Coordinates of C-alpha atoms in Angstrom, one line a residue:
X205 CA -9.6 19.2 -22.0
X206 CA -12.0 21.8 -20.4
X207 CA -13.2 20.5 -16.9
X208 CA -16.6 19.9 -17.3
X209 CA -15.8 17.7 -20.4
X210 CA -13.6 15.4 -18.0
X211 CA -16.0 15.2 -15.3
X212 CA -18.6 13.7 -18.0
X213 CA -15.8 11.4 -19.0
X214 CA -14.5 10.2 -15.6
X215 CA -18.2 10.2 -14.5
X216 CA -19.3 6.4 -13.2
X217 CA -22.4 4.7 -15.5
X218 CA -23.2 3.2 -12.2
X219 CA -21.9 3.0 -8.5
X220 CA -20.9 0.1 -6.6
X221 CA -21.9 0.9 -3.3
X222 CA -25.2 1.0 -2.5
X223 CA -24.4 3.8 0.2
X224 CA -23.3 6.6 -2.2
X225 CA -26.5 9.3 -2.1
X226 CA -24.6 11.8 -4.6
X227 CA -21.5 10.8 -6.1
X228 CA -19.4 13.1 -9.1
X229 CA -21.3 16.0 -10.6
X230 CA -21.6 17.8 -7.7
X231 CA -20.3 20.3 -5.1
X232 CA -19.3 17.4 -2.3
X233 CA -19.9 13.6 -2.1
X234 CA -22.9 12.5 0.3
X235 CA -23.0 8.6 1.5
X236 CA -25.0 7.1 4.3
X237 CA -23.5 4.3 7.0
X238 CA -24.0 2.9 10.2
X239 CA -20.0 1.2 10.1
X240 CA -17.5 2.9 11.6
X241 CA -15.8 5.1 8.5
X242 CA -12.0 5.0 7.8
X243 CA -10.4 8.0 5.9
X244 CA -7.1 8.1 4.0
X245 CA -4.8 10.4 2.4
X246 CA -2.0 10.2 0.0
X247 CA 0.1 12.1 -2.1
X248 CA 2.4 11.8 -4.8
X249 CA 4.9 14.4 -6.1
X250 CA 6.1 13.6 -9.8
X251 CA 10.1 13.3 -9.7
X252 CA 9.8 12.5 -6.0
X253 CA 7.4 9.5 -6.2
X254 CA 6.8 8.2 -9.1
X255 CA 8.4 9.4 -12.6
X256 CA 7.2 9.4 -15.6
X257 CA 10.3 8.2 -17.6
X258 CA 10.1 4.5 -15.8
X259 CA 5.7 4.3 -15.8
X260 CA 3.0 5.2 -18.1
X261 CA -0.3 7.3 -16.4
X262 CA -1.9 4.0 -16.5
X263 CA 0.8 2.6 -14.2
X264 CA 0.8 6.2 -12.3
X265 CA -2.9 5.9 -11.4
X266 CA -2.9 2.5 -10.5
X267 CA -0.1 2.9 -8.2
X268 CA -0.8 6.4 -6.4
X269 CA -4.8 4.9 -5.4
X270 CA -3.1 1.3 -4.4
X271 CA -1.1 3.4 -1.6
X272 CA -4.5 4.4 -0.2
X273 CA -5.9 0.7 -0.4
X274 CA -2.8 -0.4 1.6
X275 CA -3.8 2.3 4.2
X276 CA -7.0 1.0 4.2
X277 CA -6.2 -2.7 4.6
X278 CA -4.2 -1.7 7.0
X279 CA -6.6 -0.7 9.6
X280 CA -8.6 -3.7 8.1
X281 CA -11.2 -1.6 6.3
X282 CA -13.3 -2.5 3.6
X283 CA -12.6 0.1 0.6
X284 CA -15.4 1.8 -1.1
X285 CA -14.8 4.9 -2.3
X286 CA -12.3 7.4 -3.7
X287 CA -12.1 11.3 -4.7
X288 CA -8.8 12.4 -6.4
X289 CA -6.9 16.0 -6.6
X290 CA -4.8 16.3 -9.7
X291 CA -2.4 19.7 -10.0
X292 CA -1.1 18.8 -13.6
X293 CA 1.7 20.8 -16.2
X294 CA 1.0 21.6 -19.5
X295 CA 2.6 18.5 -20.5
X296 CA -0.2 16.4 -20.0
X297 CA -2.5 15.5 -22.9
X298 CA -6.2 14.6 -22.7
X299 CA -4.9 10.5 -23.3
X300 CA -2.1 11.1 -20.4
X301 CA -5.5 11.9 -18.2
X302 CA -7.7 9.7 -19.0
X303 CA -5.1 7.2 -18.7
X304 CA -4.2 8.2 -15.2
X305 CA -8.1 7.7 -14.2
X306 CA -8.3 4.4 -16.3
X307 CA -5.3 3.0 -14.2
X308 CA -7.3 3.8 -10.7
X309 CA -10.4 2.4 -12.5
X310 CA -8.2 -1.0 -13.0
X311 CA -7.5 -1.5 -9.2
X312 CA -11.0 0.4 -8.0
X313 CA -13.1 -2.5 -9.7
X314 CA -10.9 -5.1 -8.2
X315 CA -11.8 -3.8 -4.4
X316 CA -15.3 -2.9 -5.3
X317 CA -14.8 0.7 -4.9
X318 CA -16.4 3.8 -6.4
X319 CA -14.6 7.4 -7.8
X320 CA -16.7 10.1 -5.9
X321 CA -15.4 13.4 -6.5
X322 CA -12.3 15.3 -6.9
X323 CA -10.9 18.4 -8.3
X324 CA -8.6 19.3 -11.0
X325 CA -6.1 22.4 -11.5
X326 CA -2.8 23.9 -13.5
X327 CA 0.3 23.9 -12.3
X328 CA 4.2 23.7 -12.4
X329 CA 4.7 20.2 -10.9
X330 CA 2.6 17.5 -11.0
X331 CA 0.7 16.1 -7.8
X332 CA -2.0 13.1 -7.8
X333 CA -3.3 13.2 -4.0
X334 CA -6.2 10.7 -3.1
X335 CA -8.5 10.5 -0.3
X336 CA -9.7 7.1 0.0
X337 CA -12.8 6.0 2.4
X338 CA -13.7 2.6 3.8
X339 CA -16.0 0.6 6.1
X340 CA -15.5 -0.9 9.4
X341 CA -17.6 -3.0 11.7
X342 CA -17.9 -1.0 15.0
X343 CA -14.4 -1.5 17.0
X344 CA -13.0 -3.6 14.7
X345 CA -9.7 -1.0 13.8
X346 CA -6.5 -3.0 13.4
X347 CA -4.3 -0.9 15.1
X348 CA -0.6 -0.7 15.4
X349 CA -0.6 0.1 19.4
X350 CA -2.4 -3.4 19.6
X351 CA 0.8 -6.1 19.7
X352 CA 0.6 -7.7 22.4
X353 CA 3.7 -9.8 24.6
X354 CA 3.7 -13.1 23.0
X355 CA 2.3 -12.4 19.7
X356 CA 3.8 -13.7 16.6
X357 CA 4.6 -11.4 13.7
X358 CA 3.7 -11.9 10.2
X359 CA 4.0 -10.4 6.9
X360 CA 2.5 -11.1 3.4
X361 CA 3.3 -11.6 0.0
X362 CA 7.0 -11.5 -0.6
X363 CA 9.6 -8.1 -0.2
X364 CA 11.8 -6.3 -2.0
X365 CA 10.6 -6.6 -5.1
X366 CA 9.3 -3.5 -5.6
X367 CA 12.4 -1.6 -5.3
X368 CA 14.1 -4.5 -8.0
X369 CA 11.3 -3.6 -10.2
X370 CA 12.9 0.2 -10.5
X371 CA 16.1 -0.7 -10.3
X372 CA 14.9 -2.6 -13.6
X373 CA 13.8 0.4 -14.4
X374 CA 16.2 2.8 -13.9
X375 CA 19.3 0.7 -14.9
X376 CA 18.1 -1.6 -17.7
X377 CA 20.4 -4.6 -18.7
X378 CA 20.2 -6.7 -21.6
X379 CA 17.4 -8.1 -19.9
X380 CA 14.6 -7.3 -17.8
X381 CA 12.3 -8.4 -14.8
X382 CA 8.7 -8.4 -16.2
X383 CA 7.7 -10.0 -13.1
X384 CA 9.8 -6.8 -10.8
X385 CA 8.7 -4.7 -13.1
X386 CA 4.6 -5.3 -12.4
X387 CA 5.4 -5.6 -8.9
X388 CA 6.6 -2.2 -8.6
X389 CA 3.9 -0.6 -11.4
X390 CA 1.1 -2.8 -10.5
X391 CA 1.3 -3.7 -6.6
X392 CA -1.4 -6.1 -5.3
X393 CA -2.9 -4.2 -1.7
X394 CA -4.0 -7.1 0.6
X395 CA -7.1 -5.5 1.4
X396 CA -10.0 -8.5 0.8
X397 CA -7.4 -10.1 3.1
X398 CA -7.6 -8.3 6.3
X399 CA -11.4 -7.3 6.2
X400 CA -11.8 -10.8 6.4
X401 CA -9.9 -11.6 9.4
X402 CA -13.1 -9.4 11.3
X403 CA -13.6 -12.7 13.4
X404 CA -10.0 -12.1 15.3
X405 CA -10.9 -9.9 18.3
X406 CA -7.2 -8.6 18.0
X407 CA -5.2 -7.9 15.4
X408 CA -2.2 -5.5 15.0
X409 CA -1.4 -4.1 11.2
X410 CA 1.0 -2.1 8.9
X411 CA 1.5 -1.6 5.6
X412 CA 4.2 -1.9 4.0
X413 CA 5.2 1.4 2.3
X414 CA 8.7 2.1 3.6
X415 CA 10.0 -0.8 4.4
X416 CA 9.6 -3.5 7.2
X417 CA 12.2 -2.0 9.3
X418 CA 10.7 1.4 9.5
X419 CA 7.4 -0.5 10.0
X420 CA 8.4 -2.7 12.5
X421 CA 9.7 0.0 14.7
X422 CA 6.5 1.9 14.4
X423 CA 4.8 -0.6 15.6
X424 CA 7.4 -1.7 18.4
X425 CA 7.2 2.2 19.3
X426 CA 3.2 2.6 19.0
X427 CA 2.6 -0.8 21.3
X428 CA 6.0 -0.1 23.5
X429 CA 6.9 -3.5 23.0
X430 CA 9.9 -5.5 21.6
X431 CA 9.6 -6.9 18.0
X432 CA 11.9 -9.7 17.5
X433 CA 12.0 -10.7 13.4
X434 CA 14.4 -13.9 12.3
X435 CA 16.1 -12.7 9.8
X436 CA 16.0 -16.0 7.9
X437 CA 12.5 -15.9 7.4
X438 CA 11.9 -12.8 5.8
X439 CA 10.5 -13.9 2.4
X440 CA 12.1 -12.8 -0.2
X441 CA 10.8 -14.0 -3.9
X442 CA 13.4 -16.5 -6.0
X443 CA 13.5 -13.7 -8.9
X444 CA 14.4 -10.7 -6.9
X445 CA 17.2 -13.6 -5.3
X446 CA 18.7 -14.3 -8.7
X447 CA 18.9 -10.9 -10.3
X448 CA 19.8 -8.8 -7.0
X449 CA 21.7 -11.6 -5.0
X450 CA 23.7 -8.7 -3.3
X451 CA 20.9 -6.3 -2.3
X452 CA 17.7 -8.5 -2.0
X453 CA 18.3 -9.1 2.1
X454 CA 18.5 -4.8 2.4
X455 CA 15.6 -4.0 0.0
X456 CA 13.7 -7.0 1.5
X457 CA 14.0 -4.6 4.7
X458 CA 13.9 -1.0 3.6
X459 CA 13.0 -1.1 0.1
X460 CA 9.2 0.1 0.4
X461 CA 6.4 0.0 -1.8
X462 CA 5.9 -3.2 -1.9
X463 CA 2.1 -2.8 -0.5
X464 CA 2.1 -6.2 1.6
X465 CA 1.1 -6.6 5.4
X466 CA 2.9 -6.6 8.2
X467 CA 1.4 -7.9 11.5
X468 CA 1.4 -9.8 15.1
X469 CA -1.6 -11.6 16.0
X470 CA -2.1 -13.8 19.1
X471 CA -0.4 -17.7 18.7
X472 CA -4.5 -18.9 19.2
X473 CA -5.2 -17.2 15.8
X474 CA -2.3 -18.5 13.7
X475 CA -4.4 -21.0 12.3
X476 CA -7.4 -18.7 11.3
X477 CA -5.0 -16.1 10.1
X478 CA -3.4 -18.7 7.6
X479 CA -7.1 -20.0 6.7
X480 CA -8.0 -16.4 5.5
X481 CA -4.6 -16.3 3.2
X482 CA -5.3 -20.0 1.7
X483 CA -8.7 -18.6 0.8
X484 CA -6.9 -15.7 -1.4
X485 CA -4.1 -17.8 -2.4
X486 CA -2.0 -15.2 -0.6
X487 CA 1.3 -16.2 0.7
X488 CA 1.5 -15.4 4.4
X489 CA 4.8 -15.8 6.7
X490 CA 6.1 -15.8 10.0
X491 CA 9.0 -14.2 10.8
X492 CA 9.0 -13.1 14.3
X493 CA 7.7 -12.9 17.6
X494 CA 6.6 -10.2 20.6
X495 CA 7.5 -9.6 24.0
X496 CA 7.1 -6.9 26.6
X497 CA 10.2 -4.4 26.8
X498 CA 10.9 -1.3 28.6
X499 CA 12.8 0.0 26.0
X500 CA 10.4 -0.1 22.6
X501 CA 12.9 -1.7 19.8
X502 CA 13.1 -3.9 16.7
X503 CA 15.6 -6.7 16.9
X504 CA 16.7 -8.9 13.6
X505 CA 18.1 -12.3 14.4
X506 CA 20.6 -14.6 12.5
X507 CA 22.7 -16.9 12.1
X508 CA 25.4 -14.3 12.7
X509 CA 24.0 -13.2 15.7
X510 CA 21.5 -10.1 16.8
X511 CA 21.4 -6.4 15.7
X512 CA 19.0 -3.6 16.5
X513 CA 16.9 -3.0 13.5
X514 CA 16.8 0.9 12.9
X515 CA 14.1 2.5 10.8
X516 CA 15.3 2.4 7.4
X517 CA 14.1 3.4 3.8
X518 CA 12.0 6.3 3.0
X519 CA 11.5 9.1 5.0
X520 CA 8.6 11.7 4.7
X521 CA 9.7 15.8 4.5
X522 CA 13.3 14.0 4.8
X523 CA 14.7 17.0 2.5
X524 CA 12.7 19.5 4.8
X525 CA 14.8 18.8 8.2

């Protein structure tokens, strides 16, 4: 497909935001705002992040802009618009594109957001990187240097199941997950969720990309504080239980991708928080609490006693070091 013939296909009939001056066609995307703006980046490396033996484009698309809604809902943004880089092989087909765009479309219409620009080359290995924008009432950031001592922790949605859904996947039985399956091709970013929590005056969030553990300790680390999590009452979902009875506790930790929340918010603003999730029918969970420490640390509770939760699952440039 020559270029200008996929920018008149990918081209929106209409924009959803009301701020968008010029949107696709031209040489950069102009928007007006008086919010404060968040900005998000994201890239995914075929074979590294995604493959496409175990997801259609569809599913590719979907996946590689939800990543950028996470980041948004994370610093409790409101999306609203996306621009996407595409290096593709020869491989691809005009469908396989289209598809790709079609599976962003899928998850932009559900968070109101609108495809702005972008850019489009050749080359030996694919790479889908998105910039994702979003809106913010002034000093409302969620932060993750904003834990405070005696804050309780909470996370949504259940975890784990993303990394079930590719061991599905990659190791198919005589049966298979559909539910693991979606979760890990269609992930559900919690981003109506915490752009309404804007009445909170404080509110500490992470999403959950690479695990809890590894998020945990960043925020520990960011707010130098101690984050204490009950081991117990990390919620795990019954499927992911049955199928993976041996690995669901580890993946529920360190398995990543999952796209859910991870957060502490003051004990006053439990019952608002837990409002907000009844509202979206989102399920909400504590699992911890906060308290001031010299030394900035994770620690995971049991019934078999305490251990130092080290950052676990995936590590950026890992290969690099």
């Amino acid at each position: 497909m020559e270029e200008f013939e996929l920018i008149r296909k990918i081209t929106p009939a209409y924009y959803r935001q009301p701020s968008v001056v010029k949107g696709v066609g031209d040489d950069a995307f102009v928007f007006r705002s008086s919010e404060d703006i968040v900005f998000t980046t994201d890239t995914m490396v075929e074979e590294v992040h995604f493959s496409r033996k175990t997801m259609d484009t569809h599913a590719v698309g979907y996946r590689a802009l939800a990543a950028n809604v996470s980041d948004l809902a994370a610093m409790g943004s409101r999306p609203a618009f996306y621009s996407v880089s595409l290096v593709l092989t020869p491989d691809w087909t005009d469908e396989d594109i289209i598809a790709l765009y079609d599976g962003m479309e899928q998850l932009a219409g559900k968070h109101n957001m609108d495809l702005v620009g972008g850019d489009t080359v050749s080359g030996s290995q694919t790479v889908v990187a998105i910039t994702a924008h979003g809106y913010l009432p002034p000093d409302k950031g969620r932060y993750r240097s904003d834990a405070a001592d005696g804050d309780v922790i909470f996370v949504t949605g259940t975890l784990g199941d993303s990394r079930g859904g590719l061991e599905e996947l990659m190791n198919p039985g005589e049966s298979v997950s559909d539910y693991l399956i979606e979760r890990h091709r269609y992930p559900e970013p919690k981003a109506a969720f915490a752009a309404g929590l804007t009445s909170l005056s404080r509110l500490c969030l992470n999403d959950v990309s690479d695990g809890i553990a590894s998020e945990a300790n960043e925020i520990a680390t960011a707010s130098g504080v101690r984050l204490h999590l009950q081991k117990e009452e990390i919620p795990v979902s019954e499927e992911l239980r049955i199928r993976y009875p041996d690995q669901a506790g580890e993946w529920a930790l360190s398995g990543g991708e999952d796209f859910e929340l991870l957060g502490t918010v003051a004990p006053g603003d439990k019952e608002a928080l837990l409002e907000r999730a009844r509202e979206l029918d989102i399920r909400l969970t504590f699992i911890g609490t906060v308290s001031d420490s010299n030394l900035p640390e994770v620690l995971l509770h049991s019934s078999h006693g305490t251990e130092t939760l080290q950052s676990t699952g995936y590590t950026h440039l890992k290969e690099r070091r």
